[in-house]
Amino acid sequence: MKKILIVDDEEVIRILYAEELEEEGYEIVTTGSGHGLIEIIGREKPDLVVLDIKMAEHDGLDLLQDIRKDFYNIPVVLCSAYSSFKGDLKSIAADYYVVKSADLSELKQKIRMALEGHIPHQSTQE
């Protein structure tokens, strides 16, 4: 069973993602902030990280850079309510980018693709 770490400061989002992804057969670990994120990744050893960009106490793009320094091979799916972050150069380090929506089909698709080792091209991220 693949393990996914969900990093989002909104509890309702963490619960929604966890419930939906558990139904897909994934083991889920969640955290509400970026505090100690690298230690959590080291301890939990997730197969993939779903990372919110805009959090109250942390910049998800900075956290992405931290993840890439120590855990380059772990796929990361960035999530944001704002599509404007797609153009941010820091977001290039992510495997996929998803705009938050009530419909989680795109998120689930990107997670499947990332876990299957599909290497995204810039055009497929839009």
Coordinates of C-alpha atoms in Angstrom, one line a residue:
M1 CA 0.0 0.0 0.0
K2 CA 1.4 3.4 -1.0
K3 CA 1.7 6.0 1.7
I4 CA 0.8 9.7 1.0
L5 CA 1.7 12.6 3.3
I6 CA -0.8 15.5 3.1
V7 CA 0.5 18.9 4.2
D8 CA -2.2 21.5 4.5
D9 CA -3.1 24.0 7.2
E10 CA -6.8 23.7 6.5
E11 CA -8.2 20.8 8.6
V12 CA -11.2 20.4 6.4
I13 CA -9.0 19.9 3.3
R14 CA -6.8 17.4 5.2
I15 CA -9.9 15.4 6.2
L16 CA -11.4 15.5 2.7
Y17 CA -8.2 14.5 1.0
A18 CA -7.5 11.7 3.5
E19 CA -11.0 10.2 3.2
E20 CA -11.0 10.3 -0.6
L21 CA -7.5 8.9 -0.9
E22 CA -8.1 6.2 1.7
E23 CA -11.0 5.1 -0.5
E24 CA -8.5 4.8 -3.4
G25 CA -6.5 2.4 -1.2
Y26 CA -3.7 4.7 0.0
E27 CA -2.3 4.9 3.5
I28 CA -2.6 8.5 4.6
V29 CA -0.5 10.6 7.0
T30 CA -1.4 14.3 7.6
T31 CA 0.2 17.4 9.1
G32 CA -1.3 20.9 9.5
S33 CA 2.0 22.8 9.1
G34 CA 5.5 22.7 7.7
H35 CA 7.0 22.5 11.2
G36 CA 9.3 19.5 11.3
L37 CA 8.3 18.4 7.8
I38 CA 11.6 17.0 6.9
E39 CA 11.7 14.9 10.1
I40 CA 8.1 13.7 9.4
I41 CA 9.1 12.6 5.9
G42 CA 12.2 10.9 7.3
R43 CA 10.1 9.1 9.9
E44 CA 7.0 8.2 7.8
K45 CA 8.8 7.6 4.5
P46 CA 5.8 8.5 2.3
D47 CA 5.8 7.5 -1.3
L48 CA 4.3 10.9 -2.3
V49 CA 3.7 14.3 -0.7
V50 CA 0.6 16.5 -1.4
L51 CA 1.7 20.0 -0.4
D52 CA -0.4 23.1 -0.1
I53 CA 1.4 26.3 -1.3
K54 CA -0.3 29.0 0.8
M55 CA -0.2 28.1 4.5
A56 CA -0.5 30.5 7.4
E57 CA 2.9 29.8 8.9
H58 CA 4.9 28.4 5.9
D59 CA 5.4 29.0 2.2
G60 CA 4.8 25.7 0.5
L61 CA 7.2 26.6 -2.3
D62 CA 10.0 27.0 0.3
L63 CA 9.0 23.7 1.9
L64 CA 9.2 22.1 -1.6
Q65 CA 12.8 23.3 -1.9
D66 CA 13.6 21.8 1.5
I67 CA 12.0 18.5 0.4
R68 CA 14.0 18.4 -2.8
K69 CA 17.3 18.9 -0.9
D70 CA 16.9 15.8 1.3
F71 CA 14.3 13.7 -0.6
Y72 CA 14.7 14.4 -4.3
N73 CA 13.1 11.1 -5.4
I74 CA 9.8 11.6 -3.5
P75 CA 7.1 12.9 -5.9
V76 CA 5.4 16.1 -4.8
V77 CA 2.0 17.3 -6.0
L78 CA 1.5 21.0 -5.2
C79 CA -2.0 22.2 -4.4
S80 CA -3.3 25.7 -4.4
A81 CA -6.5 27.6 -4.7
Y82 CA -4.7 30.0 -7.1
S83 CA -3.6 29.0 -10.6
S84 CA -1.2 31.9 -10.7
F85 CA 1.4 29.9 -8.8
K86 CA 2.0 27.7 -11.9
G87 CA 4.2 30.4 -13.3
D88 CA 6.4 30.7 -10.1
L89 CA 9.8 29.3 -10.9
K90 CA 10.0 27.6 -7.5
S91 CA 7.0 25.4 -8.5
I92 CA 9.0 23.8 -11.3
A93 CA 10.6 21.5 -8.7
A94 CA 7.1 19.9 -8.2
D95 CA 6.1 16.8 -10.1
Y96 CA 2.6 18.1 -10.6
Y97 CA 0.5 21.2 -9.8
V98 CA -3.2 21.0 -9.1
V99 CA -5.7 23.8 -8.5
K100 CA -7.8 23.0 -5.5
S101 CA -11.4 22.0 -6.3
A102 CA -14.3 20.2 -4.9
D103 CA -13.8 17.6 -7.6
L104 CA -10.7 15.6 -6.6
S105 CA -10.5 13.6 -9.9
E106 CA -7.5 15.7 -11.1
L107 CA -5.7 15.3 -7.9
K108 CA -6.2 11.6 -7.9
Q109 CA -5.1 11.4 -11.5
K110 CA -1.9 13.3 -10.8
I111 CA -1.2 11.1 -7.7
R112 CA -1.6 8.0 -9.8
M113 CA 0.7 9.3 -12.5
A114 CA 3.3 10.4 -10.1
L115 CA 3.3 7.1 -8.2
E116 CA 3.5 5.2 -11.6
G117 CA 6.6 7.1 -12.4
H118 CA 5.2 9.2 -15.3
I119 CA 7.5 12.1 -15.9
P120 CA 5.5 15.2 -16.5
H121 CA 6.2 17.7 -19.3
Q122 CA 5.4 21.3 -18.8
S123 CA 2.4 21.1 -21.1
T124 CA 0.8 18.3 -19.1
Q125 CA 0.9 20.3 -15.9
E126 CA -1.5 22.9 -17.3

